[in-house]
Amino acid sequence: MTLGAFVGAVMAARRISSLLARSLPAPSGCSSLLLSRGKNPGSRRSINRFSTAAAAAALEKLVTPPVQVCYTQHLINGQFVDSASGKTFPAYDPRTAEVIANVAEGEVEDIDRAVAAARKAFDEGPWPKMTPYERCRILLRFADLVEKHSEELAALETWNNGKPYEQALHSEIPSLARLFRYYAGWADKIHGLTVPADGNYHMQILHEPIGVAGQIIPWNFPLILFAWKVGPALACGNTVVLKSAEQTPLTALYAAKLLHEAGLPPGVLNVISGYGPTAGAALASHMNVDKLSFTGSTQTGKIVLELAARSNLKAVTLELGGKSPFIICEDADIDEAVEAAHFALFFNQGQCCCAGSRTYVHERIYDEFLEKAKARAMKRVVGDPFKKGVEQGPQIDVEQFEKILRYIRLGVESNATLECGGERFGSKGFFIQPTVFSNVQDDMPIAQDEIFGPVQSILKFKDLDEVIRRANATTYGLAAGVYTKNIDTANTLTRALRAGTVWVNCYDVFDAAIPFGGYKMSGIGREKGIYSLNGYLQVKAVVTPLRNPAWL
Ligand code: NAI
Ligand code: MG
């Protein structure tokens, strides 16, 4: 499967009346954010080993990002402001490890200010009091603005995250707009129930916004996760304090600025940049936050759940890690399955919570599959993510880069066969060669832990019962993939696999309307679709006597 399979068409951007523009003027120099484009298509290689010279050439003359950084302060109560401490921290370009910009560093006091603004906007402000239709229209206008500014948003995302520009522009930014349109559609369709009672009582069940939502997002899909969290929270009438990941603070600020331009009142969405143990922990443990939504590692998920419990027992939803099995049955179309399994693992530099990171292949097709999977990985185009045709950019930071190389060493030490890759790609930034291991056993660290990098582990299986047992023998349960032409095999596997999403003969197909989340230690709750709404609503029962009801 190629990226094109799930790329949405970018719709023509619509001009928004300047009357709607809010009080967040662009700093001088930012009126025209698009600068001239770089050239240079990425180089394709078809050799048997990765060559140092090819890597050096691929990373030569990096494209100057065609965008300027305009927003680096926190966004609190509709204003861009410095940190209370005046501190800043660097946001890096993972292609070079050079600093892109210094960004305000939020700590306890900044979180306090943001929560106070969100609280006021909820308790006194216009947001929950607006008609749902007015809220719907603001979210729709934001989606239009996202399309109008898609190139700036995509360029910032690529610069700070390292993901291919084409992926950001043609898939992720359209998804951001689509998600907001989907939830705009819900804003005026959230209603309660009237239920029959055992006596003369009128029983209503109201669905109300929960209050101030605290949201903590990671760095692998900064704008998509912004959409998954902010979209449903605002549609339900909540106010929000969002803490972005310290690695990728830039696009959440830009998107939040566009939401204000679309008409969002001050205080409804506040964005704080900063580190987890300081800003993140302050948000998770805040007494005035009513709900916490977190995406990130299972380890940090446990910490924030505990902080929520120890403070005010705020409601918590968690979307955490995974070690998803991808099962290729003997009747699968091998070429198609090779491509799908490659995409399932290597997409987004392997930095996906739902990466298909345990590739189980039936023994009868194992040898052919392995040769083809290896050849495909060898052909993967690594390079400057701004260049056309590049499939794989750098990993996010030095911590992840070293973690991945450590797991590759562990794979070799535990006697898995290193088929290709295994080393750094080039000599600058955080690039890693596409890596394939065969002869992987279930008890090896590379088959158990989330590596979060471009490392494919291929395992052999004999029959369905065995592969079901092995696929489920993990503490995670986020996703799974199945390749087969047999409907009965597909039905058996989809029912047996303990995972929040099972893709059959495809992988990583997302939609605003389908829920995403995990079994077991992959999380609590679901995001997207109607399932996200439950997490942002309170349920209130209202009972009034019915005096002399005429119809009884
Ligand atoms: P992390 O889970 O520590 O960070 C994610 C978010 O949580 C960031 O915004 C961070 O600032 C915040 N955070 C960290 N510590 C916190 C604390 N004590 N209290 C409140 N918030 C806190 O993930 P990290 O360290 O960036 O990556 C480590 C591993 O986590 C990765 O190698 C990968 O295996 C996994 N991961 C999974 C993701 C997913 O999509 N499920 C996303 C990112 C990482
Ligand atoms: Mg961490």
XYZ file of C-alpha atoms and ligand atoms in Angstrom:
597
model
C 0.000 0.000 0.000
C 1.257 3.465 -0.719
C 0.637 6.683 1.070
C -1.623 7.607 -1.830
C -4.155 5.016 -0.688
C -5.301 7.154 2.164
C -4.372 10.611 0.997
C -7.378 12.916 0.871
C -7.697 15.485 -1.869
C -6.800 18.961 -0.669
C -9.825 21.159 -1.201
C -9.559 24.689 -2.487
C -9.025 27.061 0.398
C -11.790 29.590 0.953
C -11.188 33.171 1.887
C -12.445 34.077 5.329
C -13.830 37.528 5.931
C -11.312 39.764 7.671
C -14.121 40.618 10.084
C -13.559 37.221 11.647
C -9.895 37.818 12.384
C -9.217 37.847 16.113
C -6.782 39.817 18.218
C -3.690 37.805 17.297
C -1.812 39.786 14.671
C 1.011 38.034 12.864
C 4.420 39.399 13.897
C 6.112 41.451 11.208
C 7.864 39.296 8.661
C 5.144 36.663 8.912
C 2.551 38.135 6.602
C 3.818 35.987 3.753
C 5.047 32.794 5.288
C 5.850 30.912 2.128
C 9.386 31.311 0.907
C 10.866 29.854 -2.267
C 10.963 26.061 -2.673
C 14.080 23.924 -2.687
C 14.757 21.576 -5.593
C 16.491 18.204 -5.803
C 14.570 14.947 -6.011
C 15.639 12.232 -3.560
C 17.955 9.569 -4.944
C 16.766 5.973 -5.452
C 19.184 3.180 -4.637
C 18.966 -0.432 -5.683
C 22.210 -1.806 -4.225
C 22.558 -4.660 -1.787
C 24.082 -2.694 1.045
C 23.558 0.869 2.087
C 26.492 2.908 0.877
C 28.017 5.726 2.862
C 28.548 7.789 -0.273
C 24.871 7.491 -1.239
C 23.845 8.533 2.276
C 26.146 11.540 2.185
C 24.745 12.538 -1.222
C 21.145 12.122 -0.031
C 21.770 14.519 2.843
C 23.767 17.039 0.878
C 22.357 20.528 0.345
C 19.377 20.328 2.616
C 16.334 22.277 1.483
C 15.765 25.537 3.327
C 12.313 25.137 4.881
C 9.860 27.329 2.955
C 8.316 28.870 6.072
C 9.126 31.179 8.977
C 8.513 30.492 12.637
C 6.095 33.146 13.867
C 4.686 31.805 17.126
C 6.919 30.715 19.963
C 5.114 32.052 23.045
C 2.351 30.371 25.015
C -1.183 31.123 23.916
C -3.164 32.020 27.029
C -6.539 33.742 27.052
C -6.262 34.670 23.387
C -2.842 36.323 23.724
C 0.673 35.143 22.945
C 2.692 35.560 26.147
C 6.126 34.698 27.528
C 6.616 32.201 30.324
C 6.164 33.501 33.849
C 9.837 32.619 34.443
C 10.982 34.120 31.136
C 12.595 30.762 30.319
C 12.779 29.306 26.831
C 13.873 25.979 25.364
C 15.073 25.025 21.891
C 13.016 23.373 19.152
C 15.295 21.399 16.831
C 15.498 20.452 13.175
C 16.050 16.664 13.358
C 17.790 16.700 9.964
C 20.744 18.524 11.502
C 20.131 18.841 15.263
C 20.293 22.618 14.762
C 17.995 24.929 16.700
C 14.982 26.192 14.724
C 13.669 28.559 17.390
C 13.629 29.113 21.127
C 10.195 28.584 22.556
C 8.625 29.756 25.832
C 9.082 27.059 28.480
C 5.938 26.504 30.493
C 6.018 25.407 34.111
C 3.557 25.274 37.005
C 2.713 28.978 36.942
C 2.031 29.030 33.208
C -0.220 25.992 33.525
C -2.017 27.764 36.416
C -2.597 30.829 34.233
C -3.824 28.763 31.310
C -6.167 26.711 33.492
C -7.530 29.905 35.082
C -8.276 31.300 31.611
C -9.934 28.056 30.505
C -11.920 27.872 33.755
C -13.208 31.427 33.336
C -14.073 30.831 29.678
C -16.038 27.762 30.734
C -17.716 29.081 33.896
C -18.429 32.630 32.740
C -17.327 32.948 29.170
C -19.230 32.630 25.952
C -18.179 29.156 24.814
C -20.571 26.761 26.554
C -23.272 29.426 26.321
C -22.974 29.834 22.557
C -25.447 27.936 20.474
C -24.037 24.657 19.205
C -24.526 25.956 15.665
C -22.265 28.947 16.387
C -19.603 26.572 17.710
C -20.044 24.403 14.636
C -19.450 27.362 12.326
C -16.201 28.367 14.070
C -14.849 24.829 13.708
C -15.821 24.803 10.024
C -14.123 28.165 9.444
C -10.995 26.792 11.115
C -10.992 23.822 8.711
C -11.128 26.283 5.796
C -8.192 28.228 7.247
C -6.194 25.009 7.652
C -6.608 24.384 3.936
C -5.689 27.962 3.118
C -2.476 27.657 5.179
C -1.772 23.993 4.437
C 1.664 24.634 2.948
C 2.913 26.618 5.951
C 1.505 24.059 8.381
C 3.039 21.160 6.457
C 6.407 22.880 6.163
C 6.535 23.642 9.899
C 5.529 20.054 10.707
C 8.267 18.643 8.485
C 10.912 21.060 9.715
C 10.325 20.321 13.382
C 9.364 16.634 13.115
C 11.302 15.325 10.117
C 8.350 13.597 8.440
C 8.167 13.732 4.621
C 6.674 17.027 3.448
C 4.465 15.233 0.933
C 3.001 13.103 3.723
C 2.356 16.177 5.870
C 0.853 18.194 3.011
C -1.247 15.551 1.272
C -2.310 13.389 4.186
C -1.920 14.953 7.615
C -3.074 18.520 6.986
C -6.157 17.313 5.069
C -6.858 14.967 8.007
C -6.660 17.912 10.404
C -9.300 19.776 8.385
C -11.425 16.632 7.961
C -11.415 15.861 11.689
C -12.569 19.365 12.544
C -15.342 19.224 9.941
C -16.434 15.865 11.324
C -16.671 17.235 14.874
C -18.210 20.513 13.677
C -20.978 18.272 12.383
C -21.445 16.802 15.866
C -21.565 20.147 17.698
C -25.292 20.627 17.100
C -26.220 16.946 17.276
C -25.244 16.214 20.854
C -28.459 15.725 22.721
C -29.764 13.728 25.630
C -32.693 11.409 26.162
C -36.164 11.488 27.606
C -36.935 8.154 29.216
C -40.157 6.562 30.502
C -40.357 6.227 34.295
C -42.073 3.797 36.657
C -44.110 6.639 38.179
C -45.426 10.071 37.306
C -42.053 11.631 36.710
C -40.488 13.364 33.775
C -36.999 11.926 33.374
C -34.465 13.720 31.227
C -30.860 12.776 30.634
C -28.745 15.775 29.685
C -25.337 15.524 28.004
C -23.271 18.480 29.189
C -19.686 19.506 28.509
C -17.380 18.190 31.218
C -15.552 21.496 31.806
C -11.826 22.220 31.420
C -10.034 19.530 29.403
C -6.279 19.069 29.891
C -4.641 17.493 26.856
C -1.080 16.196 26.507
C 0.165 15.158 23.081
C 3.374 13.535 21.766
C 5.613 14.489 18.873
C 4.974 11.803 16.233
C 1.776 13.318 14.753
C 1.580 16.791 16.313
C -1.246 18.200 14.190
C -3.270 15.011 13.804
C -3.269 14.487 17.555
C -4.131 18.150 18.065
C -7.214 17.422 15.919
C -8.124 14.170 17.682
C -8.130 15.953 21.025
C -9.132 19.572 20.426
C -11.844 18.810 17.828
C -14.190 16.712 20.011
C -13.456 18.728 23.181
C -14.529 22.000 21.546
C -17.472 20.461 19.699
C -18.888 19.332 23.047
C -18.520 22.851 24.491
C -15.484 22.299 26.728
C -12.545 24.626 27.134
C -9.008 23.311 26.731
C -5.435 23.588 27.965
C -3.193 21.683 25.592
C 0.447 20.886 26.326
C 2.357 20.053 23.161
C 5.386 17.765 23.106
C 8.679 19.466 23.932
C 10.156 18.133 20.668
C 7.421 19.653 18.474
C 5.917 22.815 19.945
C 5.528 24.865 16.743
C 2.466 23.654 14.842
C 0.033 23.521 17.783
C 0.667 27.247 18.320
C 0.091 27.967 14.643
C -3.119 25.902 14.532
C -4.412 27.509 17.740
C -3.777 30.932 16.235
C -5.860 29.945 13.202
C -8.686 28.792 15.485
C -8.759 32.265 17.014
C -8.774 33.776 13.542
C -11.828 31.581 12.863
C -13.656 33.201 15.768
C -12.765 31.148 18.847
C -13.257 33.338 21.935
C -10.219 34.022 24.180
C -9.529 31.433 26.870
C -11.339 28.588 25.130
C -8.135 26.991 23.813
C -4.851 27.658 25.615
C -1.575 26.137 24.398
C 1.445 25.685 26.641
C 4.842 24.493 25.405
C 7.110 22.708 27.843
C 8.478 19.497 29.270
C 6.538 16.566 30.667
C 7.674 16.316 34.289
C 7.086 20.068 34.796
C 4.301 21.468 32.583
C 2.744 18.077 31.780
C 2.673 16.933 35.399
C 1.230 20.299 36.532
C -1.636 19.863 34.062
C -2.295 16.209 34.970
C -2.419 17.031 38.674
C -4.313 20.337 38.456
C -7.315 20.609 40.768
C -9.250 22.770 38.304
C -8.927 20.456 35.310
C -11.963 18.195 34.883
C -10.693 15.772 32.288
C -7.295 14.613 31.058
C -6.630 13.163 27.639
C -3.120 11.817 27.085
C -1.288 10.239 24.154
C 2.238 8.909 24.600
C 4.178 6.061 26.180
C 2.593 3.496 28.475
C 5.150 4.435 31.124
C 4.098 8.103 31.138
C 0.433 7.093 30.817
C 0.707 5.350 34.175
C 2.280 8.445 35.720
C -0.445 10.833 34.530
C -3.195 8.419 35.593
C -1.681 8.380 39.061
C -1.355 12.197 39.118
C -5.018 12.487 38.124
C -6.044 10.063 40.865
C -3.937 11.757 43.546
C -5.287 15.218 42.720
C -8.995 15.532 41.915
C -9.866 12.174 40.330
C -10.338 13.846 36.962
C -11.615 11.567 34.188
C -8.733 10.174 32.128
C -8.434 8.726 28.648
C -5.120 7.268 27.513
C -3.840 6.330 24.068
C -0.543 4.551 24.631
C 1.997 2.269 23.044
C 1.722 -0.896 20.999
C 3.524 -3.912 19.572
C 1.054 -4.720 16.866
C 1.125 -8.070 15.034
C 0.816 -8.152 11.236
C -0.175 -11.666 10.179
C 0.447 -12.823 6.621
C -1.334 -16.072 5.821
C -0.159 -18.576 3.222
C -2.886 -17.598 0.728
C -1.993 -13.878 0.750
C -0.893 -12.031 -2.362
C 2.773 -11.911 -1.397
C 3.765 -8.770 -3.275
C 0.841 -6.837 -1.870
C 1.500 -8.142 1.646
C 5.192 -7.223 1.434
C 4.305 -3.653 0.530
C 1.609 -3.418 3.214
C 3.859 -4.864 5.931
C 6.645 -2.504 4.874
C 4.300 0.469 5.059
C 2.817 -0.727 8.372
C 6.240 -0.616 9.990
C 8.260 2.064 8.222
C 5.551 4.733 7.829
C 6.470 7.947 9.685
C 10.016 6.647 10.323
C 8.485 3.783 12.312
C 7.273 6.296 14.883
C 3.664 5.105 15.088
C 1.911 3.769 18.152
C 0.108 1.292 15.890
C 3.168 0.287 13.811
C 2.909 -3.316 12.599
C 6.093 -4.197 14.430
C 5.760 -7.998 14.598
C 5.492 -9.326 11.046
C 4.265 -12.960 11.350
C 4.647 -14.857 8.063
C 3.350 -18.357 7.318
C 6.209 -20.843 6.943
C 5.228 -21.833 3.379
C 5.744 -18.309 2.050
C 8.342 -17.149 4.585
C 11.468 -17.364 2.382
C 9.924 -15.570 -0.582
C 8.363 -12.933 1.681
C 11.657 -12.314 3.466
C 13.640 -11.810 0.263
C 11.037 -9.360 -1.034
C 10.665 -7.517 2.289
C 14.414 -7.064 2.454
C 14.586 -5.850 -1.151
C 11.796 -3.359 -0.438
C 13.566 -1.997 2.647
C 16.799 -1.649 0.649
C 14.911 0.468 -1.882
C 13.360 2.744 0.726
C 14.352 6.328 -0.073
C 15.926 7.969 2.975
C 16.892 11.620 2.849
C 15.877 15.224 3.358
C 12.128 15.000 4.045
C 11.576 18.223 2.121
C 12.762 16.569 -1.115
C 10.244 15.016 -3.465
C 10.180 11.223 -3.454
C 11.843 10.854 -0.053
C 10.009 8.205 1.978
C 11.937 8.393 5.234
C 13.332 11.374 7.098
C 15.197 11.536 10.418
C 14.008 10.187 13.766
C 12.708 12.866 16.091
C 15.647 13.357 18.472
C 18.852 11.975 19.897
C 17.001 10.070 22.620
C 14.879 8.123 20.136
C 17.841 7.734 17.752
C 19.942 6.116 20.493
C 17.049 4.000 21.741
C 16.527 2.525 18.255
C 20.235 1.795 17.740
C 20.276 0.151 21.186
C 17.403 -2.153 20.160
C 19.185 -3.011 16.922
C 22.234 -4.066 18.965
C 19.947 -6.122 21.228
C 18.489 -7.825 18.142
C 21.952 -8.820 16.943
C 23.038 -9.941 20.433
C 19.946 -12.114 20.827
C 20.788 -13.867 17.519
C 18.092 -12.517 15.249
C 19.465 -12.272 11.686
C 20.193 -8.730 10.560
C 19.141 -8.794 6.902
C 19.823 -5.156 6.056
C 20.443 -1.771 7.633
C 21.294 -1.648 11.304
C 23.245 1.599 11.332
C 22.982 5.321 11.257
C 22.242 6.756 7.805
C 24.703 9.511 6.889
C 26.659 11.429 9.486
C 24.398 14.260 10.600
C 20.981 14.526 12.178
C 19.056 11.478 13.376
C 18.686 9.314 10.269
C 18.646 5.513 10.610
C 18.933 2.917 7.836
C 15.781 0.918 7.121
C 16.492 -2.269 9.065
C 15.074 -5.778 8.714
C 15.573 -8.682 11.132
C 14.574 -12.269 10.330
C 14.539 -15.353 12.570
C 13.008 -13.249 15.307
C 11.681 -15.196 18.311
C 8.817 -14.001 20.525
C 10.958 -13.659 23.643
C 13.554 -11.347 22.064
C 13.459 -7.690 23.188
C 12.913 -6.575 19.570
C 9.705 -8.681 19.516
C 8.449 -7.489 22.881
C 9.216 -3.776 23.267
C 8.048 -0.770 21.324
C 11.129 0.266 19.312
C 9.435 3.227 17.603
C 11.826 3.237 14.672
C 12.496 1.797 11.188
C 13.193 -1.763 12.369
C 11.103 -4.608 10.959
C 11.045 -7.920 12.847
C 9.953 -10.940 10.793
C 8.733 -14.063 12.584
C 7.629 -17.460 11.198
C 4.384 -19.299 12.073
C 2.816 -22.674 11.184
C -0.932 -22.463 11.903
C -3.709 -20.105 12.922
C -4.171 -21.220 16.529
C -0.463 -20.822 17.129
C -0.245 -17.359 15.578
C -3.335 -16.148 17.465
C -1.812 -17.254 20.759
C 1.550 -15.649 19.940
C 0.038 -12.437 18.548
C -1.991 -11.945 21.734
C 0.901 -12.761 24.069
C 1.767 -9.115 24.716
C 0.850 -6.505 27.290
C -0.261 -4.241 24.426
C -3.428 -4.365 22.313
C -3.549 -1.340 20.056
C -3.803 -2.702 16.511
C -3.268 -5.716 14.266
C -3.052 -6.485 10.569
C -4.193 -9.578 8.669
C -3.439 -10.597 5.093
C -5.534 -13.434 3.629
C -7.894 -14.092 0.727
C -10.057 -16.412 2.834
C -13.073 -14.743 4.471
C -13.276 -17.439 7.160
C -9.646 -16.978 8.119
C -10.192 -13.220 8.215
C -13.253 -13.603 10.438
C -11.455 -15.970 12.812
C -8.499 -13.618 13.178
C -10.473 -10.386 13.524
C -12.504 -11.925 16.376
C -9.551 -13.587 18.083
C -7.070 -10.723 18.085
C -7.253 -8.592 21.207
C -6.653 -5.173 19.682
C -8.573 -1.917 19.270
C -8.224 -1.920 15.465
C -7.783 -4.845 13.071
C -6.961 -4.020 9.472
C -7.667 -6.758 6.925
C -5.759 -6.619 3.631
C -4.766 -3.031 4.363
C -3.041 -1.132 7.179
C -3.056 2.324 8.764
C -6.343 3.268 7.133
C -7.851 5.971 9.322
C -11.117 7.823 9.217
C -12.562 10.595 11.356
C -15.572 8.382 12.072
C -13.875 5.194 13.274
C -12.709 4.840 16.877
C -9.052 4.378 17.753
C -7.640 3.120 21.035
C -6.274 0.146 22.827
C -6.960 -3.024 24.748
C -4.773 -3.882 27.742
C -1.832 -1.524 28.365
C -2.376 0.303 25.078
C -4.837 2.606 26.756
C -8.176 3.506 28.230
C -11.036 4.823 26.116
C -11.306 5.620 22.432
C -10.645 8.668 20.267
C -12.396 9.766 17.048
C -15.881 8.930 15.897
C -18.761 9.156 18.334
C -16.663 7.357 20.960
C -14.521 10.416 21.634
C -17.575 12.456 22.569
C -18.345 10.325 25.627
C -15.029 11.291 27.155
C -15.846 14.996 26.897
C -19.406 14.890 28.221
C -21.016 14.670 31.625
C -24.310 12.839 31.950
C -26.914 14.492 34.136
C -30.237 12.909 35.150
C -33.032 15.413 35.767
C -36.253 14.256 37.406
C -39.385 16.387 37.797
C -42.872 15.277 38.934
C -45.566 15.138 36.309
C -48.771 16.575 37.781
C -51.936 15.197 36.191
C -50.335 14.122 32.916
C -53.154 14.135 30.398
C -52.057 11.020 28.540
C -51.784 8.669 31.533
P 6.242 10.386 26.630
O 5.052 9.532 26.789
O 7.144 10.506 27.804
O 5.811 11.848 26.159
C 4.558 12.129 25.569
C 4.007 13.413 26.153
O 3.906 13.276 27.560
C 4.884 14.638 25.913
O 4.072 15.767 25.733
C 5.637 14.754 27.215
O 6.089 16.065 27.493
C 4.582 14.327 28.211
N 5.125 13.829 29.486
C 6.290 13.177 29.709
N 6.455 12.929 31.024
C 5.376 13.442 31.664
C 4.967 13.516 33.022
N 5.724 13.025 34.004
N 3.779 14.097 33.312
C 2.999 14.599 32.334
N 3.349 14.571 31.032
C 4.512 13.991 30.688
O 7.034 9.815 25.353
P 8.543 10.116 24.904
O 9.416 10.177 26.119
O 8.538 11.255 23.968
O 8.873 8.789 24.086
C 9.218 7.581 24.758
C 8.583 6.399 24.068
O 7.189 6.506 24.155
C 8.840 6.299 22.571
O 10.057 5.691 22.283
C 7.693 5.449 22.136
O 7.979 4.093 22.379
C 6.570 5.895 23.044
N 5.675 6.896 22.407
C 4.421 6.501 22.031
C 3.601 7.403 21.386
C 2.234 7.040 20.924
O 1.771 7.564 19.924
N 1.512 6.200 21.633
C 4.039 8.762 21.071
C 5.347 9.106 21.576
C 6.120 8.173 22.196
Mg 9.219 10.489 28.106
